[in-house]
Tab-separated table of C-alpha atoms and ligand atoms in Angstrom:
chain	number	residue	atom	x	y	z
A	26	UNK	CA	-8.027	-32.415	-75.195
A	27	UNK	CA	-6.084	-29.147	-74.585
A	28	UNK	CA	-6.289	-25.550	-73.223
A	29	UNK	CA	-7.672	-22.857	-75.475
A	30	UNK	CA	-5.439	-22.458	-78.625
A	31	UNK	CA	-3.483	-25.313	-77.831
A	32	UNK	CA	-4.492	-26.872	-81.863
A	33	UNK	CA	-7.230	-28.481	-80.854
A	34	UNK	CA	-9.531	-27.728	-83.570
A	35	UNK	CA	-6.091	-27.887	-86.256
A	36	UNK	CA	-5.380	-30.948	-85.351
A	37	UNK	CA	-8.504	-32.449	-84.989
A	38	UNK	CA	-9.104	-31.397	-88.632
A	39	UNK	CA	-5.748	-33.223	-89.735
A	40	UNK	CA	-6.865	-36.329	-87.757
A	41	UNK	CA	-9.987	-36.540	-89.820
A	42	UNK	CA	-8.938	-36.390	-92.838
A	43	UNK	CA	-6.074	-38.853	-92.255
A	44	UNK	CA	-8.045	-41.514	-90.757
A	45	UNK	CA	-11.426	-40.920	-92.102
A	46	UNK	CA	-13.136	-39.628	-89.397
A	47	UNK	CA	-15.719	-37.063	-88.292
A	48	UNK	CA	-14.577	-33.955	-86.871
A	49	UNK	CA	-16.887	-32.736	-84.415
A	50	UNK	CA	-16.159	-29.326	-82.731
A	51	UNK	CA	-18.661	-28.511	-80.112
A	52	UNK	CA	-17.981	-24.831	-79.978
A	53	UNK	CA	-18.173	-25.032	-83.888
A	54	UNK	CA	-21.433	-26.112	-83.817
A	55	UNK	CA	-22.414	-23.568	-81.122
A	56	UNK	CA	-21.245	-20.771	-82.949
A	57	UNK	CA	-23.096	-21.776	-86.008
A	58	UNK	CA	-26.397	-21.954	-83.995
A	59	UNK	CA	-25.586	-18.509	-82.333
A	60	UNK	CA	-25.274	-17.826	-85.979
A	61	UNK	CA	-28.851	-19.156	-86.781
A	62	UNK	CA	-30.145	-17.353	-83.723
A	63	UNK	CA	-32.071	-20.396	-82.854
A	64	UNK	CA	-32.973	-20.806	-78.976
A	65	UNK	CA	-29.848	-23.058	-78.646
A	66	UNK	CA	-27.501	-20.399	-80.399
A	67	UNK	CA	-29.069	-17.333	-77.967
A	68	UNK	CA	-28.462	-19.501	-74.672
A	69	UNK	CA	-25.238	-20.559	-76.181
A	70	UNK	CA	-23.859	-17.190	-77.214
A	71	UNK	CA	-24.506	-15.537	-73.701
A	72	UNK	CA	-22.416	-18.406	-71.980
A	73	UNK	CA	-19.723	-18.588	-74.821
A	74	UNK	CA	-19.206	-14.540	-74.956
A	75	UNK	CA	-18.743	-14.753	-70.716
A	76	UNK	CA	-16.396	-17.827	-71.200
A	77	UNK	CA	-18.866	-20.002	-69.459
A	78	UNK	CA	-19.874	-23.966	-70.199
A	79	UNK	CA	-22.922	-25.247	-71.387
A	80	UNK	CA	-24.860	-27.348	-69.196
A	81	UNK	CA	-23.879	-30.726	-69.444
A	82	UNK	CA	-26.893	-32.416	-70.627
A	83	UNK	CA	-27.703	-30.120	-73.566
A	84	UNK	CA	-24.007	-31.090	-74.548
A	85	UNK	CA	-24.364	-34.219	-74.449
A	86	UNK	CA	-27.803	-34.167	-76.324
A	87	UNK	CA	-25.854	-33.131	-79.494
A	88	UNK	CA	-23.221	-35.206	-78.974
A	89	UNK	CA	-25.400	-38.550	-78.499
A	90	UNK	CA	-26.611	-37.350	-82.252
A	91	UNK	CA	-23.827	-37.041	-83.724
A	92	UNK	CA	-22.258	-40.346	-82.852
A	93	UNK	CA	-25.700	-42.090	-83.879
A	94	UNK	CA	-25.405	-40.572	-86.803
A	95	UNK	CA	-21.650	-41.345	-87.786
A	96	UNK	CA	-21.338	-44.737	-86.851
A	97	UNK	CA	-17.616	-45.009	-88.326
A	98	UNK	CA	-16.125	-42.879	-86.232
A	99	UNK	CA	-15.834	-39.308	-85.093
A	100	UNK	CA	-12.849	-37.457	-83.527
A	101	UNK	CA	-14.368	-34.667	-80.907
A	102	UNK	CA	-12.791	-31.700	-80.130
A	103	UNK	CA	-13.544	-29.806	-77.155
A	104	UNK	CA	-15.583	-32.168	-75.790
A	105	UNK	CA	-16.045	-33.615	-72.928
A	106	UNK	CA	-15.369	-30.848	-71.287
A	107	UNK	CA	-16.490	-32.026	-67.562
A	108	UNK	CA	-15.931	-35.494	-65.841
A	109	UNK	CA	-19.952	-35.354	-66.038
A	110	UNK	CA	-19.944	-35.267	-69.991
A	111	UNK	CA	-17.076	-38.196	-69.936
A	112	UNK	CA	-18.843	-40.482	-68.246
A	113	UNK	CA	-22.152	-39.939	-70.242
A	114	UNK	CA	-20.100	-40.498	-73.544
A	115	UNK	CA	-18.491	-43.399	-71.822
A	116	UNK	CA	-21.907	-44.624	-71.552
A	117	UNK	CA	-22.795	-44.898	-75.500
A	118	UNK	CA	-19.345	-45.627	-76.922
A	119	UNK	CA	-16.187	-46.964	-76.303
A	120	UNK	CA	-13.591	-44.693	-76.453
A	121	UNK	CA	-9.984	-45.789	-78.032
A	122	UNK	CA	-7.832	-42.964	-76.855
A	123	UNK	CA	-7.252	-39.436	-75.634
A	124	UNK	CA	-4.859	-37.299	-77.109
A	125	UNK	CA	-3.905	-34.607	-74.757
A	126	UNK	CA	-2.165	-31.282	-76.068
A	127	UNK	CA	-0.226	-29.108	-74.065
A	128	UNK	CA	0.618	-25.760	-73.644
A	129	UNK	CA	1.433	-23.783	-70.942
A	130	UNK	CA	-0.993	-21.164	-69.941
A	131	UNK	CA	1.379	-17.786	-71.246
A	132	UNK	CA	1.754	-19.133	-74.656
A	133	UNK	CA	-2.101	-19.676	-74.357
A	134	UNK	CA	-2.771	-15.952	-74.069
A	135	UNK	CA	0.294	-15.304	-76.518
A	136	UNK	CA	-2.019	-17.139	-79.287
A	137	UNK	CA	-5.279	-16.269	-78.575
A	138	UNK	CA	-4.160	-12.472	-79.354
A	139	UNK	CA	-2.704	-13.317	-82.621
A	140	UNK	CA	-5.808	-15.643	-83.408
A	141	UNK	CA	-8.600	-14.916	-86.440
A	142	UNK	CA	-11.653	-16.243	-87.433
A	143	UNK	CA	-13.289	-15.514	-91.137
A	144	UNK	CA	-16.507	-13.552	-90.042
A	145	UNK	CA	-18.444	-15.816	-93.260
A	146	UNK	CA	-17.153	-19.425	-93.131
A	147	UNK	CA	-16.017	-19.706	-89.864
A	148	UNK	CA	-11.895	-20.708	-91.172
A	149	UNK	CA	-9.368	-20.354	-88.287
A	150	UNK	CA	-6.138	-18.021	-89.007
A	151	UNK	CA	-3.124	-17.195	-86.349
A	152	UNK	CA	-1.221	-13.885	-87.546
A	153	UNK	CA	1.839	-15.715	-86.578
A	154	UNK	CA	1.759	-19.657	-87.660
A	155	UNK	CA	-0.758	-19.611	-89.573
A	156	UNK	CA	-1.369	-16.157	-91.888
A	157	UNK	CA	-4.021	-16.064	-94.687
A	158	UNK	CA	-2.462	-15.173	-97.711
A	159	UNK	CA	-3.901	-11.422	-98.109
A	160	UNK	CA	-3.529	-9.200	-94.277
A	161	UNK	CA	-7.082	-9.332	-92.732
A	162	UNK	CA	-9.247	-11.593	-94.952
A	163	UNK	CA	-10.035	-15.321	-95.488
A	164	UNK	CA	-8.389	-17.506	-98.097
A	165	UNK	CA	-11.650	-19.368	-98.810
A	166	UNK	CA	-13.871	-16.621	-99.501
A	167	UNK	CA	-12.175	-12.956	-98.909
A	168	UNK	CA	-14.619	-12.642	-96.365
A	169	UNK	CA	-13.295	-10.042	-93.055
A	170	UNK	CA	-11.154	-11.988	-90.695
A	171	UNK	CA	-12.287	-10.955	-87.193
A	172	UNK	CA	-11.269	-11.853	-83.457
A	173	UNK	CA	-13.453	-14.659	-81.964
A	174	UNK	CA	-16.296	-12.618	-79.050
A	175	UNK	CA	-14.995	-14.760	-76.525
A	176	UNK	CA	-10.914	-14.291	-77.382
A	177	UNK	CA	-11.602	-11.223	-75.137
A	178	UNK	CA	-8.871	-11.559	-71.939
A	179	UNK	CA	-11.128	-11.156	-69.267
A	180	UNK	CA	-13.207	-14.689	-71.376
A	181	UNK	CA	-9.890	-16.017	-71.675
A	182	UNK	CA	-8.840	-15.898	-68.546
A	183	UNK	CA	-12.166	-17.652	-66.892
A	184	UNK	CA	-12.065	-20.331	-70.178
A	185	UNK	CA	-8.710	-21.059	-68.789
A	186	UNK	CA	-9.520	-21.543	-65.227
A	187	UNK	CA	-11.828	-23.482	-66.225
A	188	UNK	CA	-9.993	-25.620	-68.355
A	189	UNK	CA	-8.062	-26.322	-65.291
A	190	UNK	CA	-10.489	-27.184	-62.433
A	191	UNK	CA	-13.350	-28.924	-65.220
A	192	UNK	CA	-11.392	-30.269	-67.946
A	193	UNK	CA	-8.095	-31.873	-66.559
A	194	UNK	CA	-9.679	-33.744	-63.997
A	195	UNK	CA	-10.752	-35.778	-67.184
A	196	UNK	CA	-7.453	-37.089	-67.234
A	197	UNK	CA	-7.224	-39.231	-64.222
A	198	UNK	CA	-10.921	-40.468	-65.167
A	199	UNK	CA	-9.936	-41.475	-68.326
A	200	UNK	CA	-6.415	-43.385	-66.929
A	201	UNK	CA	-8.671	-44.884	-63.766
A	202	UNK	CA	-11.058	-46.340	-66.439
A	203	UNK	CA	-7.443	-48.008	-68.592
A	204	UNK	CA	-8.149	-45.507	-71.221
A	205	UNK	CA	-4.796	-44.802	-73.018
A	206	UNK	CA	-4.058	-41.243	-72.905
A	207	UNK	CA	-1.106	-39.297	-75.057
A	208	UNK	CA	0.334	-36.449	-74.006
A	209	UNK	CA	1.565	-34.183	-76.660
A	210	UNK	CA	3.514	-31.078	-76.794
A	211	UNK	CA	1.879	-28.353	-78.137
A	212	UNK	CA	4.345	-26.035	-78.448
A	213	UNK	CA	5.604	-27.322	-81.626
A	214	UNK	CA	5.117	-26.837	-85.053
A	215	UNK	CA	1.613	-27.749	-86.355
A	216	UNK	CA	3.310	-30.275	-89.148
A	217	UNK	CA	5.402	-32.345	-85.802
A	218	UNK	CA	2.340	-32.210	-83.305
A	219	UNK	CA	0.800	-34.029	-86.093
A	220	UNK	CA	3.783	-36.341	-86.863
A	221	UNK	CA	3.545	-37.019	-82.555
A	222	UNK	CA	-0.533	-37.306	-82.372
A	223	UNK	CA	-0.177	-39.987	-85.747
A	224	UNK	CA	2.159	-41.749	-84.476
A	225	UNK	CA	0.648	-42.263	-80.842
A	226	UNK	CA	-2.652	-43.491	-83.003
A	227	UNK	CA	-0.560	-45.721	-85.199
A	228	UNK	CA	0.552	-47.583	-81.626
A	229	UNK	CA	-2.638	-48.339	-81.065
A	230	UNK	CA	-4.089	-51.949	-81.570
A	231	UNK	CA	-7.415	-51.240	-82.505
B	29	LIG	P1	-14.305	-23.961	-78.274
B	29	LIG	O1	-14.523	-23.538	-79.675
B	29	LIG	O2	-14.037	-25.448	-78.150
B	29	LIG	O3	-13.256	-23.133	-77.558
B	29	LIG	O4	-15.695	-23.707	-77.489
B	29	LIG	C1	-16.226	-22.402	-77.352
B	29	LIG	C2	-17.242	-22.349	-76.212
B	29	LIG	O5	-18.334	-23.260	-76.465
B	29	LIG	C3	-16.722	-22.757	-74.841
B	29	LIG	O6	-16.019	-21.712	-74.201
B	29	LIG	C4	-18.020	-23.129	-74.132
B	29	LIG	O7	-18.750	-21.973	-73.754
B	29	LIG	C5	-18.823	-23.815	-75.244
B	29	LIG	N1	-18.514	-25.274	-75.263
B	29	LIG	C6	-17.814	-25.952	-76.234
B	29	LIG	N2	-17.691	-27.256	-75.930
B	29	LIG	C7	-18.345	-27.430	-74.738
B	29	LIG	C8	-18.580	-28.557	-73.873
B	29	LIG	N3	-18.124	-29.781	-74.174
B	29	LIG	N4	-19.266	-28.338	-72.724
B	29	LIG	C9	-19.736	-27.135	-72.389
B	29	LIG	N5	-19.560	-26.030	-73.143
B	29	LIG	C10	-18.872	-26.162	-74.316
């Protein structure tokens, strides 16, 4: 868990890869049904582009797929998003941890404005930490890097007071129910949040 641009979705990647797991971003798969203008991607892009959450139960219907279908594991990012959606995935699976980034609000805001997205495959790029290697277009496939619709400030703003008053309630859910949770700084380097989140996961006994 962790505010916008706090490395959720850079991390989560890392985390995969290291431990074999699925990465599952729910915005990700969101903006690649917006992309398909299926009925899910037109609901979805109206809520996403005014900084809004999806309801809770269409969520969790492609969540509940997912794990079914990845029975080794899968590392979510972004999700849950509401104490609602953590006790529904409580329901199905046990969770082993919750690794919570943070950031402070400012620096928030500070990254979202220096943040890209490849307008083809979807790659993330910060014009700060993380530059593609030729100004304004994607490493993978030199397609236009572009700003995400909903890295607009007014979104930004409402995604963040959201975050706040929806998502950090999780928290104390999670700790009530004994689940372990980590809180990491996020206002390191990518290469040492990943060096903190690893070794929180290698102190687990699972
Ligand atoms: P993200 O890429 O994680 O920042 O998600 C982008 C947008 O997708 C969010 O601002 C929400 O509109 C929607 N979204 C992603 N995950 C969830 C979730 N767990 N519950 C509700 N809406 C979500």
């Amino acid at each position: 868990m962790g505010p916008q641009a706090s490395g959720k979705g850079t991390q989560a990647e890392k985390i995969a890869q290291q431990y074999g797991l699925l990465h599952f971003s729910v915005g990700d798969f969101l903006r690649a049904e917006v992309k398909k203008r299926t009925e899910l991607g037109r609901k979805a892009e109206k809520i996403m582009d005014e900084g809004g959450l999806m309801e809770d139960e269409i969520i969790f219907g492609i969540v509940k797929q997912e794990v079914s279908q990845h029975p080794d594991g899968v590392i979510f990012d972004g999700f849950p998003r509401t104490e609602v959606q953590a006790q529904m995935l409580h329901e199905i699976v046990p969770i082993n941890a919750v690794i919570d980034i943070k950031i402070h609000d400012e620096i928030a805001v500070k990254r979202i404005s220096s943040r890209l997205v490849c307008s083809k495959c979807g790659e993330g790029y910060n014009t700060i930490s993380q530059p593609p290697k030729k100004e304004g277009v994607c490493d993978n496939d030199g397609a236009p890097l572009i700003h995400r619709d909903d890295d607009v400030p007014e979104a930004v703003r409402h995604r963040l007071e959201l975050y706040h008053k929806e998502t950090e309630p999780i928290l104390a859910y999670y700790r009530n129910e004994g689940v372990k949770v980590f809180d990491i700084n996020g206002e390191q380097r990518i290469d040492k949040v990943f060096e903190d989140i690893k070794e929180a996961i290698d102190s687990l006994q699972v």
